[in-house]
mmCIF entry with sequence, helices, sheets and N, C-alpha, C, O atoms, coordinates in Angstrom:
data_MODEL
# 
_entry.id   MODEL 
# 
_entity.id                         1 
_entity.type                       polymer 
_entity.pdbx_number_of_molecules   1 
# 
_entity_poly.entity_id                      1 
_entity_poly.type                           'polypeptide(L)' 
_entity_poly.nstd_linkage                   no 
_entity_poly.nstd_monomer                   no 
_entity_poly.pdbx_seq_one_letter_code       MIEKYIRLYFNNTITKCVADSIQISKLFLGEGSKVRGLLLADAVQNYW 
_entity_poly.pdbx_seq_one_letter_code_can   MIEKYIRLYFNNTITKCVADSIQISKLFLGEGSKVRGLLLADAVQNYW 
_entity_poly.pdbx_strand_id                 A 
# 
loop_
_entity_poly_seq.entity_id 
_entity_poly_seq.num 
_entity_poly_seq.mon_id 
_entity_poly_seq.hetero 
1 1  MET n 
1 2  ILE n 
1 3  GLU n 
1 4  LYS n 
1 5  TYR n 
1 6  ILE n 
1 7  ARG n 
1 8  LEU n 
1 9  TYR n 
1 10 PHE n 
1 11 ASN n 
1 12 ASN n 
1 13 THR n 
1 14 ILE n 
1 15 THR n 
1 16 LYS n 
1 17 CYS n 
1 18 VAL n 
1 19 ALA n 
1 20 ASP n 
1 21 SER n 
1 22 ILE n 
1 23 GLN n 
1 24 ILE n 
1 25 SER n 
1 26 LYS n 
1 27 LEU n 
1 28 PHE n 
1 29 LEU n 
1 30 GLY n 
1 31 GLU n 
1 32 GLY n 
1 33 SER n 
1 34 LYS n 
1 35 VAL n 
1 36 ARG n 
1 37 GLY n 
1 38 LEU n 
1 39 LEU n 
1 40 LEU n 
1 41 ALA n 
1 42 ASP n 
1 43 ALA n 
1 44 VAL n 
1 45 GLN n 
1 46 ASN n 
1 47 TYR n 
1 48 TRP n 
# 
_struct_asym.id          A 
_struct_asym.entity_id   1 
# 
loop_
_struct_conf.conf_type_id 
_struct_conf.id 
_struct_conf.pdbx_PDB_helix_id 
_struct_conf.beg_label_comp_id 
_struct_conf.beg_label_asym_id 
_struct_conf.beg_label_seq_id 
_struct_conf.pdbx_beg_PDB_ins_code 
_struct_conf.end_label_comp_id 
_struct_conf.end_label_asym_id 
_struct_conf.end_label_seq_id 
_struct_conf.pdbx_end_PDB_ins_code 
_struct_conf.beg_auth_comp_id 
_struct_conf.beg_auth_asym_id 
_struct_conf.beg_auth_seq_id 
_struct_conf.end_auth_comp_id 
_struct_conf.end_auth_asym_id 
_struct_conf.end_auth_seq_id 
_struct_conf.pdbx_PDB_helix_class 
_struct_conf.details 
_struct_conf.pdbx_PDB_helix_length 
HELX_P HELX_P1 AA1 ILE A 2  ? LEU A 29 ? ILE A 2  LEU A 29 1 ? 28 
HELX_P HELX_P2 AA2 GLY A 30 ? GLY A 32 ? GLY A 30 GLY A 32 5 ? 3  
HELX_P HELX_P3 AA3 SER A 33 ? TYR A 47 ? SER A 33 TYR A 47 1 ? 15 
# 
_struct_conf_type.id          HELX_P 
_struct_conf_type.criteria    ? 
_struct_conf_type.reference   ? 
# 
loop_
_atom_site.group_PDB 
_atom_site.id 
_atom_site.type_symbol 
_atom_site.label_atom_id 
_atom_site.label_alt_id 
_atom_site.label_comp_id 
_atom_site.label_asym_id 
_atom_site.label_entity_id 
_atom_site.label_seq_id 
_atom_site.pdbx_PDB_ins_code 
_atom_site.Cartn_x 
_atom_site.Cartn_y 
_atom_site.Cartn_z 
_atom_site.occupancy 
_atom_site.B_iso_or_equiv 
_atom_site.pdbx_formal_charge 
_atom_site.auth_seq_id 
_atom_site.auth_comp_id 
_atom_site.auth_asym_id 
_atom_site.auth_atom_id 
_atom_site.pdbx_PDB_model_num 
ATOM 1   N N  . MET A 1 1  ? 0.910  -1.111 -0.070  1.00 0.00 ? 1  MET A N  1 
ATOM 2   C CA . MET A 1 1  ? 0.033  0.163  0.044   1.00 0.00 ? 1  MET A CA 1 
ATOM 3   C C  . MET A 1 1  ? 0.828  1.409  -0.077  1.00 0.00 ? 1  MET A C  1 
ATOM 4   O O  . MET A 1 1  ? 0.712  2.303  -0.914  1.00 0.00 ? 1  MET A O  1 
ATOM 5   N N  . ILE A 1 2  ? 1.803  1.282  1.090   1.00 0.00 ? 2  ILE A N  1 
ATOM 6   C CA . ILE A 1 2  ? 2.637  2.411  0.955   1.00 0.00 ? 2  ILE A CA 1 
ATOM 7   C C  . ILE A 1 2  ? 3.642  2.571  -0.407  1.00 0.00 ? 2  ILE A C  1 
ATOM 8   O O  . ILE A 1 2  ? 4.065  3.642  -0.842  1.00 0.00 ? 2  ILE A O  1 
ATOM 9   N N  . GLU A 1 3  ? 3.858  1.489  -0.853  1.00 0.00 ? 3  GLU A N  1 
ATOM 10  C CA . GLU A 1 3  ? 4.775  1.371  -1.974  1.00 0.00 ? 3  GLU A CA 1 
ATOM 11  C C  . GLU A 1 3  ? 3.959  2.064  -3.134  1.00 0.00 ? 3  GLU A C  1 
ATOM 12  O O  . GLU A 1 3  ? 4.605  2.693  -3.972  1.00 0.00 ? 3  GLU A O  1 
ATOM 13  N N  . LYS A 1 4  ? 2.682  1.998  -3.235  1.00 0.00 ? 4  LYS A N  1 
ATOM 14  C CA . LYS A 1 4  ? 1.799  2.447  -4.219  1.00 0.00 ? 4  LYS A CA 1 
ATOM 15  C C  . LYS A 1 4  ? 1.876  4.051  -4.144  1.00 0.00 ? 4  LYS A C  1 
ATOM 16  O O  . LYS A 1 4  ? 2.063  4.794  -5.108  1.00 0.00 ? 4  LYS A O  1 
ATOM 17  N N  . TYR A 1 5  ? 1.707  4.409  -2.894  1.00 0.00 ? 5  TYR A N  1 
ATOM 18  C CA . TYR A 1 5  ? 1.870  5.757  -2.744  1.00 0.00 ? 5  TYR A CA 1 
ATOM 19  C C  . TYR A 1 5  ? 3.014  6.479  -3.044  1.00 0.00 ? 5  TYR A C  1 
ATOM 20  O O  . TYR A 1 5  ? 2.995  7.596  -3.561  1.00 0.00 ? 5  TYR A O  1 
ATOM 21  N N  . ILE A 1 6  ? 4.065  5.832  -2.715  1.00 0.00 ? 6  ILE A N  1 
ATOM 22  C CA . ILE A 1 6  ? 5.444  6.368  -3.095  1.00 0.00 ? 6  ILE A CA 1 
ATOM 23  C C  . ILE A 1 6  ? 5.518  6.437  -4.545  1.00 0.00 ? 6  ILE A C  1 
ATOM 24  O O  . ILE A 1 6  ? 6.049  7.442  -5.017  1.00 0.00 ? 6  ILE A O  1 
ATOM 25  N N  . ARG A 1 7  ? 5.005  5.391  -5.469  1.00 0.00 ? 7  ARG A N  1 
ATOM 26  C CA . ARG A 1 7  ? 5.172  5.523  -6.665  1.00 0.00 ? 7  ARG A CA 1 
ATOM 27  C C  . ARG A 1 7  ? 4.414  6.612  -7.366  1.00 0.00 ? 7  ARG A C  1 
ATOM 28  O O  . ARG A 1 7  ? 4.855  7.269  -8.309  1.00 0.00 ? 7  ARG A O  1 
ATOM 29  N N  . LEU A 1 8  ? 3.141  6.748  -6.771  1.00 0.00 ? 8  LEU A N  1 
ATOM 30  C CA . LEU A 1 8  ? 2.347  7.863  -7.088  1.00 0.00 ? 8  LEU A CA 1 
ATOM 31  C C  . LEU A 1 8  ? 3.125  9.217  -7.006  1.00 0.00 ? 8  LEU A C  1 
ATOM 32  O O  . LEU A 1 8  ? 3.123  10.087 -7.877  1.00 0.00 ? 8  LEU A O  1 
ATOM 33  N N  . TYR A 1 9  ? 3.779  9.247  -5.833  1.00 0.00 ? 9  TYR A N  1 
ATOM 34  C CA . TYR A 1 9  ? 4.423  10.534 -5.436  1.00 0.00 ? 9  TYR A CA 1 
ATOM 35  C C  . TYR A 1 9  ? 5.382  10.917 -6.490  1.00 0.00 ? 9  TYR A C  1 
ATOM 36  O O  . TYR A 1 9  ? 5.441  12.035 -7.002  1.00 0.00 ? 9  TYR A O  1 
ATOM 37  N N  . PHE A 1 10 ? 6.230  9.769  -6.813  1.00 0.00 ? 10 PHE A N  1 
ATOM 38  C CA . PHE A 1 10 ? 7.334  10.234 -7.821  1.00 0.00 ? 10 PHE A CA 1 
ATOM 39  C C  . PHE A 1 10 ? 6.753  10.396 -9.075  1.00 0.00 ? 10 PHE A C  1 
ATOM 40  O O  . PHE A 1 10 ? 7.362  11.166 -9.818  1.00 0.00 ? 10 PHE A O  1 
ATOM 41  N N  . ASN A 1 11 ? 5.779  9.901  -9.497  1.00 0.00 ? 11 ASN A N  1 
ATOM 42  C CA . ASN A 1 11 ? 5.117  9.979  -10.946 1.00 0.00 ? 11 ASN A CA 1 
ATOM 43  C C  . ASN A 1 11 ? 4.612  11.520 -10.994 1.00 0.00 ? 11 ASN A C  1 
ATOM 44  O O  . ASN A 1 11 ? 4.923  12.226 -11.952 1.00 0.00 ? 11 ASN A O  1 
ATOM 45  N N  . ASN A 1 12 ? 3.866  11.989 -9.987  1.00 0.00 ? 12 ASN A N  1 
ATOM 46  C CA . ASN A 1 12 ? 3.494  13.303 -9.790  1.00 0.00 ? 12 ASN A CA 1 
ATOM 47  C C  . ASN A 1 12 ? 4.630  14.340 -9.728  1.00 0.00 ? 12 ASN A C  1 
ATOM 48  O O  . ASN A 1 12 ? 4.518  15.396 -10.351 1.00 0.00 ? 12 ASN A O  1 
ATOM 49  N N  . THR A 1 13 ? 5.714  14.067 -8.997  1.00 0.00 ? 13 THR A N  1 
ATOM 50  C CA . THR A 1 13 ? 6.807  14.977 -8.997  1.00 0.00 ? 13 THR A CA 1 
ATOM 51  C C  . THR A 1 13 ? 7.393  15.320 -10.366 1.00 0.00 ? 13 THR A C  1 
ATOM 52  O O  . THR A 1 13 ? 7.563  16.452 -10.820 1.00 0.00 ? 13 THR A O  1 
ATOM 53  N N  . ILE A 1 14 ? 7.717  13.958 -11.041 1.00 0.00 ? 14 ILE A N  1 
ATOM 54  C CA . ILE A 1 14 ? 8.209  14.037 -12.388 1.00 0.00 ? 14 ILE A CA 1 
ATOM 55  C C  . ILE A 1 14 ? 7.384  14.848 -13.403 1.00 0.00 ? 14 ILE A C  1 
ATOM 56  O O  . ILE A 1 14 ? 7.806  15.730 -14.152 1.00 0.00 ? 14 ILE A O  1 
ATOM 57  N N  . THR A 1 15 ? 6.159  14.395 -13.288 1.00 0.00 ? 15 THR A N  1 
ATOM 58  C CA . THR A 1 15 ? 5.168  15.265 -14.118 1.00 0.00 ? 15 THR A CA 1 
ATOM 59  C C  . THR A 1 15 ? 5.156  16.631 -14.040 1.00 0.00 ? 15 THR A C  1 
ATOM 60  O O  . THR A 1 15 ? 5.159  17.304 -15.071 1.00 0.00 ? 15 THR A O  1 
ATOM 61  N N  . LYS A 1 16 ? 5.141  17.246 -12.694 1.00 0.00 ? 16 LYS A N  1 
ATOM 62  C CA . LYS A 1 16 ? 5.401  18.694 -12.230 1.00 0.00 ? 16 LYS A CA 1 
ATOM 63  C C  . LYS A 1 16 ? 6.427  19.072 -12.727 1.00 0.00 ? 16 LYS A C  1 
ATOM 64  O O  . LYS A 1 16 ? 6.370  20.103 -13.397 1.00 0.00 ? 16 LYS A O  1 
ATOM 65  N N  . CYS A 1 17 ? 7.746  18.361 -12.573 1.00 0.00 ? 17 CYS A N  1 
ATOM 66  C CA . CYS A 1 17 ? 9.151  18.725 -13.046 1.00 0.00 ? 17 CYS A CA 1 
ATOM 67  C C  . CYS A 1 17 ? 8.987  19.106 -14.492 1.00 0.00 ? 17 CYS A C  1 
ATOM 68  O O  . CYS A 1 17 ? 9.416  20.178 -14.919 1.00 0.00 ? 17 CYS A O  1 
ATOM 69  N N  . VAL A 1 18 ? 8.349  18.205 -15.262 1.00 0.00 ? 18 VAL A N  1 
ATOM 70  C CA . VAL A 1 18 ? 8.332  18.335 -16.804 1.00 0.00 ? 18 VAL A CA 1 
ATOM 71  C C  . VAL A 1 18 ? 7.420  19.498 -17.109 1.00 0.00 ? 18 VAL A C  1 
ATOM 72  O O  . VAL A 1 18 ? 7.780  20.258 -18.007 1.00 0.00 ? 18 VAL A O  1 
ATOM 73  N N  . ALA A 1 19 ? 6.179  19.759 -16.418 1.00 0.00 ? 19 ALA A N  1 
ATOM 74  C CA . ALA A 1 19 ? 5.389  20.867 -16.651 1.00 0.00 ? 19 ALA A CA 1 
ATOM 75  C C  . ALA A 1 19 ? 6.128  22.119 -16.367 1.00 0.00 ? 19 ALA A C  1 
ATOM 76  O O  . ALA A 1 19 ? 6.137  23.057 -17.164 1.00 0.00 ? 19 ALA A O  1 
ATOM 77  N N  . ASP A 1 20 ? 6.741  22.132 -15.239 1.00 0.00 ? 20 ASP A N  1 
ATOM 78  C CA . ASP A 1 20 ? 7.683  23.432 -15.005 1.00 0.00 ? 20 ASP A CA 1 
ATOM 79  C C  . ASP A 1 20 ? 8.539  23.747 -15.937 1.00 0.00 ? 20 ASP A C  1 
ATOM 80  O O  . ASP A 1 20 ? 8.617  24.906 -16.342 1.00 0.00 ? 20 ASP A O  1 
ATOM 81  N N  . SER A 1 21 ? 9.447  22.585 -16.502 1.00 0.00 ? 21 SER A N  1 
ATOM 82  C CA . SER A 1 21 ? 10.182 22.914 -17.287 1.00 0.00 ? 21 SER A CA 1 
ATOM 83  C C  . SER A 1 21 ? 9.763  23.481 -18.780 1.00 0.00 ? 21 SER A C  1 
ATOM 84  O O  . SER A 1 21 ? 10.499 24.169 -19.487 1.00 0.00 ? 21 SER A O  1 
ATOM 85  N N  . ILE A 1 22 ? 8.533  23.082 -19.084 1.00 0.00 ? 22 ILE A N  1 
ATOM 86  C CA . ILE A 1 22 ? 7.921  23.526 -20.285 1.00 0.00 ? 22 ILE A CA 1 
ATOM 87  C C  . ILE A 1 22 ? 7.475  24.871 -19.999 1.00 0.00 ? 22 ILE A C  1 
ATOM 88  O O  . ILE A 1 22 ? 7.604  25.730 -20.870 1.00 0.00 ? 22 ILE A O  1 
ATOM 89  N N  . GLN A 1 23 ? 6.922  25.176 -18.781 1.00 0.00 ? 23 GLN A N  1 
ATOM 90  C CA . GLN A 1 23 ? 6.628  26.641 -18.624 1.00 0.00 ? 23 GLN A CA 1 
ATOM 91  C C  . GLN A 1 23 ? 7.584  27.550 -18.658 1.00 0.00 ? 23 GLN A C  1 
ATOM 92  O O  . GLN A 1 23 ? 7.382  28.651 -19.171 1.00 0.00 ? 23 GLN A O  1 
ATOM 93  N N  . ILE A 1 24 ? 8.843  27.181 -18.070 1.00 0.00 ? 24 ILE A N  1 
ATOM 94  C CA . ILE A 1 24 ? 9.987  27.837 -18.099 1.00 0.00 ? 24 ILE A CA 1 
ATOM 95  C C  . ILE A 1 24 ? 10.515 28.112 -19.568 1.00 0.00 ? 24 ILE A C  1 
ATOM 96  O O  . ILE A 1 24 ? 11.000 29.185 -19.927 1.00 0.00 ? 24 ILE A O  1 
ATOM 97  N N  . SER A 1 25 ? 10.376 27.160 -20.248 1.00 0.00 ? 25 SER A N  1 
ATOM 98  C CA . SER A 1 25 ? 11.025 27.154 -21.725 1.00 0.00 ? 25 SER A CA 1 
ATOM 99  C C  . SER A 1 25 ? 10.129 28.078 -22.571 1.00 0.00 ? 25 SER A C  1 
ATOM 100 O O  . SER A 1 25 ? 10.595 28.738 -23.500 1.00 0.00 ? 25 SER A O  1 
ATOM 101 N N  . LYS A 1 26 ? 8.853  28.105 -22.229 1.00 0.00 ? 26 LYS A N  1 
ATOM 102 C CA . LYS A 1 26 ? 7.786  28.964 -22.828 1.00 0.00 ? 26 LYS A CA 1 
ATOM 103 C C  . LYS A 1 26 ? 8.283  30.419 -22.594 1.00 0.00 ? 26 LYS A C  1 
ATOM 104 O O  . LYS A 1 26 ? 8.422  31.203 -23.532 1.00 0.00 ? 26 LYS A O  1 
ATOM 105 N N  . LEU A 1 27 ? 8.516  30.708 -21.436 1.00 0.00 ? 27 LEU A N  1 
ATOM 106 C CA . LEU A 1 27 ? 8.852  32.112 -20.987 1.00 0.00 ? 27 LEU A CA 1 
ATOM 107 C C  . LEU A 1 27 ? 10.118 32.554 -21.706 1.00 0.00 ? 27 LEU A C  1 
ATOM 108 O O  . LEU A 1 27 ? 10.210 33.689 -22.173 1.00 0.00 ? 27 LEU A O  1 
ATOM 109 N N  . PHE A 1 28 ? 11.066 31.681 -21.790 1.00 0.00 ? 28 PHE A N  1 
ATOM 110 C CA . PHE A 1 28 ? 12.381 32.148 -22.339 1.00 0.00 ? 28 PHE A CA 1 
ATOM 111 C C  . PHE A 1 28 ? 12.276 31.980 -23.960 1.00 0.00 ? 28 PHE A C  1 
ATOM 112 O O  . PHE A 1 28 ? 13.021 32.715 -24.609 1.00 0.00 ? 28 PHE A O  1 
ATOM 113 N N  . LEU A 1 29 ? 11.535 31.199 -24.587 1.00 0.00 ? 29 LEU A N  1 
ATOM 114 C CA . LEU A 1 29 ? 11.651 31.028 -25.833 1.00 0.00 ? 29 LEU A CA 1 
ATOM 115 C C  . LEU A 1 29 ? 10.331 31.212 -26.670 1.00 0.00 ? 29 LEU A C  1 
ATOM 116 O O  . LEU A 1 29 ? 10.346 31.001 -27.883 1.00 0.00 ? 29 LEU A O  1 
ATOM 117 N N  . GLY A 1 30 ? 9.267  31.580 -26.057 1.00 0.00 ? 30 GLY A N  1 
ATOM 118 C CA . GLY A 1 30 ? 8.134  31.996 -26.694 1.00 0.00 ? 30 GLY A CA 1 
ATOM 119 C C  . GLY A 1 30 ? 7.450  30.733 -27.341 1.00 0.00 ? 30 GLY A C  1 
ATOM 120 O O  . GLY A 1 30 ? 7.743  29.596 -26.969 1.00 0.00 ? 30 GLY A O  1 
ATOM 121 N N  . GLU A 1 31 ? 6.542  30.985 -28.308 1.00 0.00 ? 31 GLU A N  1 
ATOM 122 C CA . GLU A 1 31 ? 5.719  29.922 -28.797 1.00 0.00 ? 31 GLU A CA 1 
ATOM 123 C C  . GLU A 1 31 ? 6.553  28.738 -29.443 1.00 0.00 ? 31 GLU A C  1 
ATOM 124 O O  . GLU A 1 31 ? 6.088  27.600 -29.506 1.00 0.00 ? 31 GLU A O  1 
ATOM 125 N N  . GLY A 1 32 ? 7.788  29.065 -29.912 1.00 0.00 ? 32 GLY A N  1 
ATOM 126 C CA . GLY A 1 32 ? 8.566  28.048 -30.816 1.00 0.00 ? 32 GLY A CA 1 
ATOM 127 C C  . GLY A 1 32 ? 8.869  27.057 -29.757 1.00 0.00 ? 32 GLY A C  1 
ATOM 128 O O  . GLY A 1 32 ? 9.221  25.943 -30.145 1.00 0.00 ? 32 GLY A O  1 
ATOM 129 N N  . SER A 1 33 ? 8.792  27.275 -28.497 1.00 0.00 ? 33 SER A N  1 
ATOM 130 C CA . SER A 1 33 ? 9.434  26.348 -27.382 1.00 0.00 ? 33 SER A CA 1 
ATOM 131 C C  . SER A 1 33 ? 8.642  24.980 -27.179 1.00 0.00 ? 33 SER A C  1 
ATOM 132 O O  . SER A 1 33 ? 9.044  24.022 -26.519 1.00 0.00 ? 33 SER A O  1 
ATOM 133 N N  . LYS A 1 34 ? 7.479  25.072 -27.852 1.00 0.00 ? 34 LYS A N  1 
ATOM 134 C CA . LYS A 1 34 ? 6.595  23.875 -27.543 1.00 0.00 ? 34 LYS A CA 1 
ATOM 135 C C  . LYS A 1 34 ? 7.290  22.602 -27.988 1.00 0.00 ? 34 LYS A C  1 
ATOM 136 O O  . LYS A 1 34 ? 7.300  21.605 -27.266 1.00 0.00 ? 34 LYS A O  1 
ATOM 137 N N  . VAL A 1 35 ? 7.888  22.638 -29.212 1.00 0.00 ? 35 VAL A N  1 
ATOM 138 C CA . VAL A 1 35 ? 8.885  21.296 -29.472 1.00 0.00 ? 35 VAL A CA 1 
ATOM 139 C C  . VAL A 1 35 ? 9.775  21.179 -28.641 1.00 0.00 ? 35 VAL A C  1 
ATOM 140 O O  . VAL A 1 35 ? 10.050 20.050 -28.233 1.00 0.00 ? 35 VAL A O  1 
ATOM 141 N N  . ARG A 1 36 ? 10.402 22.201 -28.210 1.00 0.00 ? 36 ARG A N  1 
ATOM 142 C CA . ARG A 1 36 ? 11.680 21.990 -27.264 1.00 0.00 ? 36 ARG A CA 1 
ATOM 143 C C  . ARG A 1 36 ? 11.056 21.404 -26.039 1.00 0.00 ? 36 ARG A C  1 
ATOM 144 O O  . ARG A 1 36 ? 11.657 20.482 -25.488 1.00 0.00 ? 36 ARG A O  1 
ATOM 145 N N  . GLY A 1 37 ? 9.858  21.851 -25.518 1.00 0.00 ? 37 GLY A N  1 
ATOM 146 C CA . GLY A 1 37 ? 9.213  21.395 -24.325 1.00 0.00 ? 37 GLY A CA 1 
ATOM 147 C C  . GLY A 1 37 ? 8.949  19.862 -24.379 1.00 0.00 ? 37 GLY A C  1 
ATOM 148 O O  . GLY A 1 37 ? 9.149  19.147 -23.397 1.00 0.00 ? 37 GLY A O  1 
ATOM 149 N N  . LEU A 1 38 ? 8.458  19.355 -25.658 1.00 0.00 ? 38 LEU A N  1 
ATOM 150 C CA . LEU A 1 38 ? 8.128  18.089 -25.764 1.00 0.00 ? 38 LEU A CA 1 
ATOM 151 C C  . LEU A 1 38 ? 9.387  17.252 -25.786 1.00 0.00 ? 38 LEU A C  1 
ATOM 152 O O  . LEU A 1 38 ? 9.406  16.163 -25.212 1.00 0.00 ? 38 LEU A O  1 
ATOM 153 N N  . LEU A 1 39 ? 10.538 17.771 -26.491 1.00 0.00 ? 39 LEU A N  1 
ATOM 154 C CA . LEU A 1 39 ? 11.785 16.957 -26.504 1.00 0.00 ? 39 LEU A CA 1 
ATOM 155 C C  . LEU A 1 39 ? 12.262 16.874 -24.930 1.00 0.00 ? 39 LEU A C  1 
ATOM 156 O O  . LEU A 1 39 ? 12.736 15.842 -24.454 1.00 0.00 ? 39 LEU A O  1 
ATOM 157 N N  . LEU A 1 40 ? 12.104 17.909 -24.294 1.00 0.00 ? 40 LEU A N  1 
ATOM 158 C CA . LEU A 1 40 ? 12.626 17.939 -22.713 1.00 0.00 ? 40 LEU A CA 1 
ATOM 159 C C  . LEU A 1 40 ? 11.815 16.905 -22.026 1.00 0.00 ? 40 LEU A C  1 
ATOM 160 O O  . LEU A 1 40 ? 12.339 16.056 -21.305 1.00 0.00 ? 40 LEU A O  1 
ATOM 161 N N  . ALA A 1 41 ? 10.484 16.973 -22.254 1.00 0.00 ? 41 ALA A N  1 
ATOM 162 C CA . ALA A 1 41 ? 9.657  15.926 -21.648 1.00 0.00 ? 41 ALA A CA 1 
ATOM 163 C C  . ALA A 1 41 ? 10.064 14.441 -21.924 1.00 0.00 ? 41 ALA A C  1 
ATOM 164 O O  . ALA A 1 41 ? 10.147 13.622 -21.009 1.00 0.00 ? 41 ALA A O  1 
ATOM 165 N N  . ASP A 1 42 ? 10.298 14.159 -23.140 1.00 0.00 ? 42 ASP A N  1 
ATOM 166 C CA . ASP A 1 42 ? 10.880 12.977 -23.590 1.00 0.00 ? 42 ASP A CA 1 
ATOM 167 C C  . ASP A 1 42 ? 12.110 12.589 -22.947 1.00 0.00 ? 42 ASP A C  1 
ATOM 168 O O  . ASP A 1 42 ? 12.198 11.497 -22.386 1.00 0.00 ? 42 ASP A O  1 
ATOM 169 N N  . ALA A 1 43 ? 13.146 13.477 -22.992 1.00 0.00 ? 43 ALA A N  1 
ATOM 170 C CA . ALA A 1 43 ? 14.316 13.401 -22.311 1.00 0.00 ? 43 ALA A CA 1 
ATOM 171 C C  . ALA A 1 43 ? 14.218 13.028 -20.770 1.00 0.00 ? 43 ALA A C  1 
ATOM 172 O O  . ALA A 1 43 ? 14.969 12.211 -20.237 1.00 0.00 ? 43 ALA A O  1 
ATOM 173 N N  . VAL A 1 44 ? 13.307 13.648 -20.180 1.00 0.00 ? 44 VAL A N  1 
ATOM 174 C CA . VAL A 1 44 ? 13.169 13.427 -18.632 1.00 0.00 ? 44 VAL A CA 1 
ATOM 175 C C  . VAL A 1 44 ? 12.479 12.094 -18.543 1.00 0.00 ? 44 VAL A C  1 
ATOM 176 O O  . VAL A 1 44 ? 12.811 11.351 -17.620 1.00 0.00 ? 44 VAL A O  1 
ATOM 177 N N  . GLN A 1 45 ? 11.543 11.700 -19.407 1.00 0.00 ? 45 GLN A N  1 
ATOM 178 C CA . GLN A 1 45 ? 10.920 10.342 -19.176 1.00 0.00 ? 45 GLN A CA 1 
ATOM 179 C C  . GLN A 1 45 ? 12.024 9.254  -19.497 1.00 0.00 ? 45 GLN A C  1 
ATOM 180 O O  . GLN A 1 45 ? 12.034 8.203  -18.856 1.00 0.00 ? 45 GLN A O  1 
ATOM 181 N N  . ASN A 1 46 ? 12.915 9.497  -20.450 1.00 0.00 ? 46 ASN A N  1 
ATOM 182 C CA . ASN A 1 46 ? 13.930 8.466  -20.732 1.00 0.00 ? 46 ASN A CA 1 
ATOM 183 C C  . ASN A 1 46 ? 14.987 8.331  -19.467 1.00 0.00 ? 46 ASN A C  1 
ATOM 184 O O  . ASN A 1 46 ? 15.519 7.298  -19.062 1.00 0.00 ? 46 ASN A O  1 
ATOM 185 N N  . TYR A 1 47 ? 15.113 9.477  -19.036 1.00 0.00 ? 47 TYR A N  1 
ATOM 186 C CA . TYR A 1 47 ? 16.100 9.576  -17.857 1.00 0.00 ? 47 TYR A CA 1 
ATOM 187 C C  . TYR A 1 47 ? 15.579 8.571  -16.653 1.00 0.00 ? 47 TYR A C  1 
ATOM 188 O O  . TYR A 1 47 ? 16.278 7.734  -16.082 1.00 0.00 ? 47 TYR A O  1 
ATOM 189 N N  . TRP A 1 48 ? 14.387 8.812  -16.439 1.00 0.00 ? 48 TRP A N  1 
ATOM 190 C CA . TRP A 1 48 ? 13.733 8.115  -15.414 1.00 0.00 ? 48 TRP A CA 1 
ATOM 191 C C  . TRP A 1 48 ? 13.411 6.616  -15.674 1.00 0.00 ? 48 TRP A C  1 
ATOM 192 O O  . TRP A 1 48 ? 12.839 5.949  -14.812 1.00 0.00 ? 48 TRP A O  1 
# 
């Protein structure tokens, strides 16, 4: 049971991290950053 919560916590943390990264990249790079944000999301997923 606890293990399930830990897994959920980590998944949510990773998702939030990716979302934050995409938001940051939008701020710095404007609309063209969507592709970069997706690439970043893929990179993070592959890393984990």
